[in-house]
Amino acid sequence: MKITVVGAGNVGAQCAYRLAQKEIAEVILIDVVPGLPQGKALDMSQAGSIEGFALKITGTNDYEDTKNSDVVVITAGLARKPGMSRDDLIHKNAEIMKSVLDNVVKHSPNAILLIVTNPLDVMTYYALRITKFPPNRVLGMAPLLDAARMQYFIAQTLNVSIKDVYAEVMGSHGDLMVPIPRLSTVKGKPITELMTSEQIKHIVNKTTNGGAEIVALLKTGSAYYAPGSAAANMAEAIVKDKKTVINTCCYLNGQYGIKDVYVGVPAKLGKNGIEEIVEIKLLKEETEALQKAAEAVKKLCNILK
Ligand code: TXD
């Protein structure tokens, strides 16, 4: 198995490093900057001696080396600066995505694409249009990260282990994210039974602004440890054919009353990419929030037409 990570910046490098530690596939790290992926790949390979993994990691600027990849994770693109929304990145990142995708289609026509570049839902849709791959082979990473953030805030508020917390987060990766407290639990108990509505409101707010909080603190660049780990976990689910349900940015074609757009929903991931979109029974207001997010993504996608 071969996994290519496009973009050897913060998220791409963390993703490649986590993949190497998992020892599930050969890893290729590619970037436009000469030396950057080569240097990072060398550094990671040498860490193998300390961390106890032995796996081929290649850094390159040449797509020839990515040939016949099974999974391609795309992190190439600009990251947000303080005060910027994810949507502000749309034109520049679409341009970068276009050049990356042309190369990926040429060298790995059967790959499953895992998009990470922002604005996530729009870029994933754009990738589907450019590559003309079937929708099960084009998916995006964000809801898993958003759920991890919500899990962290719940664990902090209740003073419990993050490992005991499950958070349900759907919708788009932005202001119209749809965290669902009713379906978020600590060892099976909904958080709606464990905290006040004020606390829940605060957690929902913190989750929606989770990325911006880190951007403001870092001042240069955006989050990358959790995003890189999330992308690696999803790639692992695909390569190992795990059939595990992970909230994923998926192409919907009627599910949840939404058509021809990408938003985050639970999906079963395996060797064919998205193997099933899981439809959870939502309350009317939850469905409406999801549909509102989908409408907003659609409007942004139209900018790129
Ligand atoms: O949840 C999510 N989906 C996200 C998305 C979470 C965190 C970050 N998110 C987005 O990922 C972020 O808004 C950016 O759009 C991407 C990458 O973020 P990262 O923090 O890794 O940005 P860097 O460190 O600037 O790295 C980007 C790299 C950099 O090394 C560039 O040289 C490279 O992308 N780049 C390219 N590589 C290959 N091919 C082309 N054309 C190219 N252009 C730039």
Short mmCIF file of C-alpha atoms and ligand atoms in Angstrom, two decimals:
data_model
loop_
_atom_site.label_atom_id
_atom_site.label_comp_id
_atom_site.label_asym_id
_atom_site.label_seq_id
_atom_site.Cartn_x
_atom_site.Cartn_y
_atom_site.Cartn_z
CA MET A 1 0.00 0.00 0.00
CA LYS A 2 1.14 3.51 -0.79
CA ILE A 3 -0.11 6.78 0.73
CA THR A 4 0.88 10.14 -0.70
CA VAL A 5 0.59 13.29 1.37
CA VAL A 6 0.55 16.42 -0.79
CA GLY A 7 1.86 19.47 1.07
CA ALA A 8 4.77 19.03 3.46
CA GLY A 9 3.72 21.95 5.66
CA ASN A 10 2.43 21.69 9.20
CA VAL A 11 -0.59 19.44 8.66
CA GLY A 12 0.98 17.34 5.91
CA ALA A 13 4.12 16.63 7.93
CA GLN A 14 2.15 15.70 11.07
CA CYS A 15 -0.08 13.42 8.98
CA ALA A 16 2.91 11.73 7.31
CA TYR A 17 4.64 11.26 10.67
CA ARG A 18 1.56 9.67 12.25
CA LEU A 19 1.19 7.39 9.22
CA ALA A 20 4.82 6.35 9.53
CA GLN A 21 4.33 5.55 13.22
CA LYS A 22 1.34 3.39 12.33
CA GLU A 23 3.48 1.43 9.82
CA ILE A 24 0.53 0.80 7.53
CA ALA A 25 1.85 1.85 4.14
CA GLU A 26 4.76 3.37 2.31
CA VAL A 27 4.52 7.17 2.69
CA ILE A 28 5.37 9.72 0.02
CA LEU A 29 5.52 13.38 1.05
CA ILE A 30 5.40 15.86 -1.83
CA ASP A 31 5.57 19.65 -1.96
CA VAL A 32 6.44 22.39 -4.45
CA VAL A 33 9.24 23.75 -2.25
CA PRO A 34 12.54 22.09 -3.16
CA GLY A 35 14.15 20.28 -0.23
CA LEU A 36 11.25 20.71 2.19
CA PRO A 37 9.63 17.28 1.80
CA GLN A 38 13.03 15.60 1.41
CA GLY A 39 14.33 17.17 4.63
CA LYS A 40 11.21 16.32 6.63
CA ALA A 41 11.10 12.75 5.29
CA LEU A 42 14.71 12.23 6.28
CA ASP A 43 14.11 13.61 9.76
CA MET A 44 11.03 11.38 10.21
CA SER A 45 12.85 8.30 8.94
CA GLN A 46 15.61 8.86 11.49
CA ALA A 47 13.02 9.24 14.28
CA GLY A 48 12.01 5.67 13.46
CA SER A 49 15.08 4.42 15.26
CA ILE A 50 13.97 6.16 18.46
CA GLU A 51 10.23 5.62 18.15
CA GLY A 52 10.55 2.04 16.96
CA PHE A 53 9.05 2.15 13.50
CA ALA A 54 10.65 1.10 10.26
CA LEU A 55 8.91 2.34 7.18
CA LYS A 56 9.89 3.89 3.87
CA ILE A 57 9.15 7.63 3.83
CA THR A 58 10.12 9.46 0.64
CA GLY A 59 10.23 13.23 0.27
CA THR A 60 9.93 14.52 -3.28
CA ASN A 61 8.94 17.33 -5.64
CA ASP A 62 8.19 14.92 -8.47
CA TYR A 63 4.75 13.32 -8.95
CA GLU A 64 6.39 10.39 -10.70
CA ASP A 65 7.31 9.15 -7.19
CA THR A 66 3.65 9.22 -6.14
CA LYS A 67 2.63 6.90 -8.97
CA ASN A 68 -0.20 4.44 -8.19
CA SER A 69 -0.88 5.66 -4.69
CA ASP A 70 -3.83 4.00 -2.97
CA VAL A 71 -4.69 7.06 -0.89
CA VAL A 72 -3.73 10.68 -1.56
CA VAL A 73 -4.13 13.15 1.31
CA ILE A 74 -4.19 16.73 0.05
CA THR A 75 -3.05 19.41 2.50
CA ALA A 76 -1.46 21.79 -0.04
CA GLY A 77 -2.63 25.35 0.27
CA LEU A 78 -2.63 28.45 2.38
CA ALA A 79 -3.62 28.35 6.03
CA ARG A 80 -5.57 31.06 7.82
CA LYS A 81 -4.02 34.08 9.47
CA PRO A 82 -5.62 35.78 12.49
CA GLY A 83 -8.87 37.50 11.50
CA MET A 84 -9.32 35.47 8.31
CA SER A 85 -12.22 33.10 7.75
CA ARG A 86 -11.67 29.76 6.05
CA ASP A 87 -13.73 31.04 3.14
CA ASP A 88 -11.23 33.84 2.52
CA LEU A 89 -8.83 31.19 1.19
CA ILE A 90 -11.13 30.01 -1.57
CA HIS A 91 -9.59 31.40 -4.79
CA LYS A 92 -5.93 30.89 -3.98
CA ASN A 93 -6.47 27.39 -2.65
CA ALA A 94 -8.66 26.41 -5.60
CA GLU A 95 -5.79 27.39 -7.89
CA ILE A 96 -3.36 25.24 -5.87
CA MET A 97 -5.84 22.36 -5.74
CA LYS A 98 -6.28 22.44 -9.51
CA SER A 99 -2.58 21.95 -10.18
CA VAL A 100 -2.30 19.25 -7.51
CA LEU A 101 -5.38 17.37 -8.74
CA ASP A 102 -4.25 17.37 -12.37
CA ASN A 103 -1.08 15.63 -11.27
CA VAL A 104 -2.85 13.22 -8.94
CA VAL A 105 -5.34 12.13 -11.61
CA LYS A 106 -2.49 11.55 -14.04
CA HIS A 107 -0.32 9.50 -11.69
CA SER A 108 -2.82 7.80 -9.37
CA PRO A 109 -6.08 7.44 -11.30
CA ASN A 110 -7.47 4.84 -8.87
CA ALA A 111 -6.61 6.61 -5.64
CA ILE A 112 -8.96 7.58 -2.87
CA LEU A 113 -8.62 11.31 -2.20
CA LEU A 114 -8.75 12.68 1.31
CA ILE A 115 -8.98 16.46 1.16
CA VAL A 116 -7.77 18.61 4.04
CA THR A 117 -7.24 22.02 2.39
CA ASN A 118 -9.65 24.81 3.40
CA PRO A 119 -12.37 25.86 2.89
CA LEU A 120 -12.80 22.14 3.35
CA ASP A 121 -16.32 21.40 2.13
CA VAL A 122 -15.85 23.59 -0.95
CA MET A 123 -12.42 22.17 -1.81
CA THR A 124 -13.72 18.60 -1.51
CA TYR A 125 -16.56 19.37 -3.91
CA TYR A 126 -14.09 21.08 -6.23
CA ALA A 127 -11.90 17.95 -6.15
CA LEU A 128 -14.87 15.82 -7.16
CA ARG A 129 -15.62 18.10 -10.12
CA ILE A 130 -12.02 18.36 -11.33
CA THR A 131 -11.11 14.68 -11.00
CA LYS A 132 -14.49 13.24 -12.06
CA PHE A 133 -13.75 10.42 -9.60
CA PRO A 134 -16.82 8.72 -8.12
CA PRO A 135 -17.99 10.39 -4.88
CA ASN A 136 -17.03 7.41 -2.71
CA ARG A 137 -13.38 8.10 -3.66
CA VAL A 138 -13.41 11.83 -2.80
CA LEU A 139 -13.85 12.69 0.87
CA GLY A 140 -12.81 15.39 3.29
CA MET A 141 -11.36 15.55 6.80
CA ALA A 142 -12.83 18.03 9.29
CA PRO A 143 -15.80 16.66 11.27
CA LEU A 144 -13.49 14.19 13.03
CA LEU A 145 -11.32 17.11 14.12
CA ASP A 146 -14.32 19.22 15.11
CA ALA A 147 -15.64 16.31 17.21
CA ALA A 148 -12.22 15.90 18.86
CA ARG A 149 -12.34 19.55 19.83
CA MET A 150 -15.84 19.22 21.27
CA GLN A 151 -14.74 16.10 23.15
CA TYR A 152 -11.90 18.07 24.68
CA PHE A 153 -14.18 20.89 25.84
CA ILE A 154 -16.69 18.41 27.31
CA ALA A 155 -13.92 16.53 29.15
CA GLN A 156 -12.57 19.79 30.54
CA THR A 157 -15.97 21.03 31.70
CA LEU A 158 -16.93 17.77 33.42
CA ASN A 159 -13.43 16.88 34.62
CA VAL A 160 -13.55 13.44 32.97
CA SER A 161 -11.14 11.63 30.65
CA ILE A 162 -11.38 12.67 27.00
CA LYS A 163 -11.34 8.92 26.25
CA ASP A 164 -14.79 8.53 27.85
CA VAL A 165 -16.34 11.27 25.74
CA TYR A 166 -18.08 10.96 22.39
CA ALA A 167 -19.16 14.07 20.47
CA GLU A 168 -21.43 14.19 17.46
CA VAL A 169 -20.51 16.98 15.07
CA MET A 170 -21.95 17.30 11.59
CA GLY A 171 -22.38 20.12 9.06
CA SER A 172 -19.72 22.27 7.48
CA HIS A 173 -16.22 23.10 8.74
CA GLY A 174 -16.94 26.70 9.69
CA ASP A 175 -19.55 28.90 11.32
CA LEU A 176 -22.34 26.55 10.25
CA MET A 177 -20.87 23.52 11.98
CA VAL A 178 -23.59 21.41 13.62
CA PRO A 179 -22.49 20.10 17.02
CA ILE A 180 -25.29 17.94 18.46
CA PRO A 181 -25.25 17.93 22.30
CA ARG A 182 -28.22 15.51 22.49
CA LEU A 183 -26.08 12.83 20.82
CA SER A 184 -22.83 13.69 22.61
CA THR A 185 -22.16 11.45 25.56
CA VAL A 186 -19.89 10.56 28.46
CA LYS A 187 -19.86 6.77 28.76
CA GLY A 188 -23.28 6.62 27.12
CA LYS A 189 -24.89 9.43 29.12
CA PRO A 190 -25.96 12.46 27.00
CA ILE A 191 -24.26 15.67 28.06
CA THR A 192 -27.71 17.27 28.15
CA GLU A 193 -28.20 15.28 31.40
CA LEU A 194 -24.80 16.22 32.77
CA MET A 195 -24.58 19.99 32.38
CA THR A 196 -26.59 23.18 32.25
CA SER A 197 -27.81 24.62 28.99
CA GLU A 198 -25.45 27.56 29.57
CA GLN A 199 -22.48 25.18 29.75
CA ILE A 200 -23.64 23.39 26.61
CA LYS A 201 -24.02 26.67 24.74
CA HIS A 202 -20.49 27.60 25.77
CA ILE A 203 -19.11 24.25 24.54
CA VAL A 204 -20.93 24.53 21.20
CA ASN A 205 -19.50 28.01 20.79
CA LYS A 206 -15.96 26.93 21.72
CA THR A 207 -16.19 24.01 19.28
CA THR A 208 -17.35 26.17 16.39
CA ASN A 209 -14.53 28.61 17.09
CA GLY A 210 -11.99 25.91 17.99
CA GLY A 211 -9.81 26.55 14.95
CA ALA A 212 -9.92 30.36 15.30
CA GLU A 213 -8.82 30.14 18.96
CA ILE A 214 -5.65 28.32 17.90
CA VAL A 215 -5.03 30.64 14.92
CA ALA A 216 -5.24 33.65 17.27
CA LEU A 217 -2.77 32.07 19.71
CA LEU A 218 -0.26 30.89 17.09
CA LYS A 219 -0.40 34.16 15.11
CA THR A 220 1.27 32.43 12.16
CA GLY A 221 -0.53 29.45 10.69
CA SER A 222 -3.29 27.27 12.04
CA ALA A 223 -3.71 24.05 14.03
CA TYR A 224 -1.86 20.98 12.86
CA TYR A 225 -1.33 18.30 15.50
CA ALA A 226 -4.98 17.26 15.78
CA PRO A 227 -5.71 17.90 12.07
CA GLY A 228 -2.71 15.83 10.93
CA SER A 229 -3.61 13.01 13.33
CA ALA A 230 -7.24 13.06 12.18
CA ALA A 231 -6.23 12.79 8.51
CA ALA A 232 -3.86 9.90 9.33
CA ASN A 233 -6.63 8.06 11.20
CA MET A 234 -8.98 8.35 8.25
CA ALA A 235 -6.30 7.17 5.81
CA GLU A 236 -5.66 4.23 8.13
CA ALA A 237 -9.37 3.32 8.18
CA ILE A 238 -9.31 3.19 4.37
CA VAL A 239 -6.03 1.35 3.91
CA LYS A 240 -6.84 -1.22 6.60
CA ASP A 241 -10.42 -1.58 5.31
CA LYS A 242 -11.62 -1.00 8.86
CA LYS A 243 -15.34 -0.39 8.07
CA THR A 244 -15.35 2.07 10.93
CA VAL A 245 -17.83 4.93 11.15
CA ILE A 246 -16.09 8.30 11.18
CA ASN A 247 -17.73 11.68 10.70
CA THR A 248 -16.51 12.67 7.26
CA CYS A 249 -17.10 15.39 4.71
CA CYS A 250 -19.20 13.41 2.21
CA TYR A 251 -20.99 13.98 -1.07
CA LEU A 252 -24.71 13.77 -0.34
CA ASN A 253 -27.20 12.73 -2.92
CA GLY A 254 -30.52 12.94 -1.13
CA GLN A 255 -29.43 11.78 2.34
CA TYR A 256 -30.68 14.11 5.07
CA GLY A 257 -32.72 15.84 2.36
CA ILE A 258 -29.51 17.30 0.87
CA LYS A 259 -28.33 16.90 -2.71
CA ASP A 260 -25.22 17.60 -4.77
CA VAL A 261 -23.04 19.12 -2.08
CA TYR A 262 -20.46 18.10 0.53
CA VAL A 263 -21.07 18.33 4.29
CA GLY A 264 -19.98 16.40 7.35
CA VAL A 265 -22.02 13.33 8.28
CA PRO A 266 -21.17 9.91 9.74
CA ALA A 267 -19.79 7.50 7.14
CA LYS A 268 -18.42 3.99 7.08
CA LEU A 269 -14.84 4.06 5.77
CA GLY A 270 -13.12 1.10 4.15
CA LYS A 271 -11.04 0.10 1.16
CA ASN A 272 -13.55 1.74 -1.23
CA GLY A 273 -13.42 5.06 0.61
CA ILE A 274 -16.92 6.01 1.71
CA GLU A 275 -18.75 2.67 1.82
CA GLU A 276 -21.95 3.91 3.41
CA ILE A 277 -23.41 7.20 4.53
CA VAL A 278 -25.00 6.65 7.90
CA GLU A 279 -28.31 8.43 8.34
CA ILE A 280 -28.96 9.24 11.99
CA LYS A 281 -32.47 10.21 12.99
CA LEU A 282 -32.21 13.92 13.64
CA LEU A 283 -34.66 16.35 15.21
CA LYS A 284 -36.30 18.84 12.88
CA GLU A 285 -34.08 21.73 14.03
CA GLU A 286 -30.93 19.60 13.65
CA THR A 287 -31.88 18.64 10.08
CA GLU A 288 -32.59 22.27 9.32
CA ALA A 289 -29.19 23.32 10.67
CA LEU A 290 -27.51 20.68 8.49
CA GLN A 291 -29.47 21.82 5.44
CA LYS A 292 -28.58 25.44 6.15
CA ALA A 293 -24.88 24.49 6.26
CA ALA A 294 -25.27 22.61 2.96
CA GLU A 295 -26.91 25.64 1.32
CA ALA A 296 -24.04 27.89 2.42
CA VAL A 297 -21.46 25.44 1.04
CA LYS A 298 -23.39 25.28 -2.23
CA LYS A 299 -23.31 29.08 -2.56
CA LEU A 300 -19.53 29.09 -2.07
CA CYS A 301 -19.09 26.27 -4.59
CA ASN A 302 -20.95 28.39 -7.14
CA ILE A 303 -18.24 31.07 -6.84
CA LEU A 304 -15.82 28.56 -8.35
CA LYS A 305 -18.02 27.58 -11.29
O1 TXD B 1 -9.90 20.39 9.35
C1 TXD B 1 -9.31 20.71 8.36
N1 TXD B 1 -9.68 20.27 7.16
C2 TXD B 1 -8.14 21.61 8.46
C3 TXD B 1 -7.68 22.26 7.25
C4 TXD B 1 -7.41 21.75 9.66
C5 TXD B 1 -6.22 22.45 9.68
C6 TXD B 1 -5.67 23.09 8.50
N2 TXD B 1 -6.54 23.12 7.39
C7 TXD B 1 -6.06 23.59 6.10
O2 TXD B 1 -5.04 22.73 5.61
C8 TXD B 1 -5.41 24.95 6.12
O3 TXD B 1 -6.37 25.98 6.17
C9 TXD B 1 -4.66 24.92 4.81
O4 TXD B 1 -5.53 25.20 3.72
C10 TXD B 1 -4.19 23.46 4.70
C11 TXD B 1 -2.73 23.24 5.07
O5 TXD B 1 -2.48 23.79 6.32
P1 TXD B 1 -0.97 23.82 6.92
O6 TXD B 1 -1.06 24.37 8.28
O7 TXD B 1 -0.30 22.53 6.68
O8 TXD B 1 -0.31 24.92 5.96
P2 TXD B 1 1.26 25.12 5.64
O9 TXD B 1 2.07 24.74 6.81
O10 TXD B 1 1.37 26.48 5.07
O11 TXD B 1 1.54 24.04 4.50
C12 TXD B 1 1.00 24.10 3.24
C13 TXD B 1 2.00 23.48 2.31
C14 TXD B 1 3.30 24.28 2.16
O12 TXD B 1 4.43 23.50 2.49
C15 TXD B 1 3.32 24.68 0.69
O13 TXD B 1 4.63 24.74 0.12
C16 TXD B 1 2.49 23.55 0.08
O14 TXD B 1 1.43 23.37 0.99
N3 TXD B 1 2.00 23.84 -1.27
C17 TXD B 1 1.97 22.89 -2.23
N4 TXD B 1 2.33 21.61 -2.21
C18 TXD B 1 2.20 20.91 -3.36
N5 TXD B 1 1.71 21.45 -4.50
C19 TXD B 1 1.33 22.74 -4.55
N6 TXD B 1 0.83 23.27 -5.68
C20 TXD B 1 1.47 23.52 -3.39
N7 TXD B 1 1.21 24.82 -3.09
C21 TXD B 1 1.54 24.99 -1.79
#
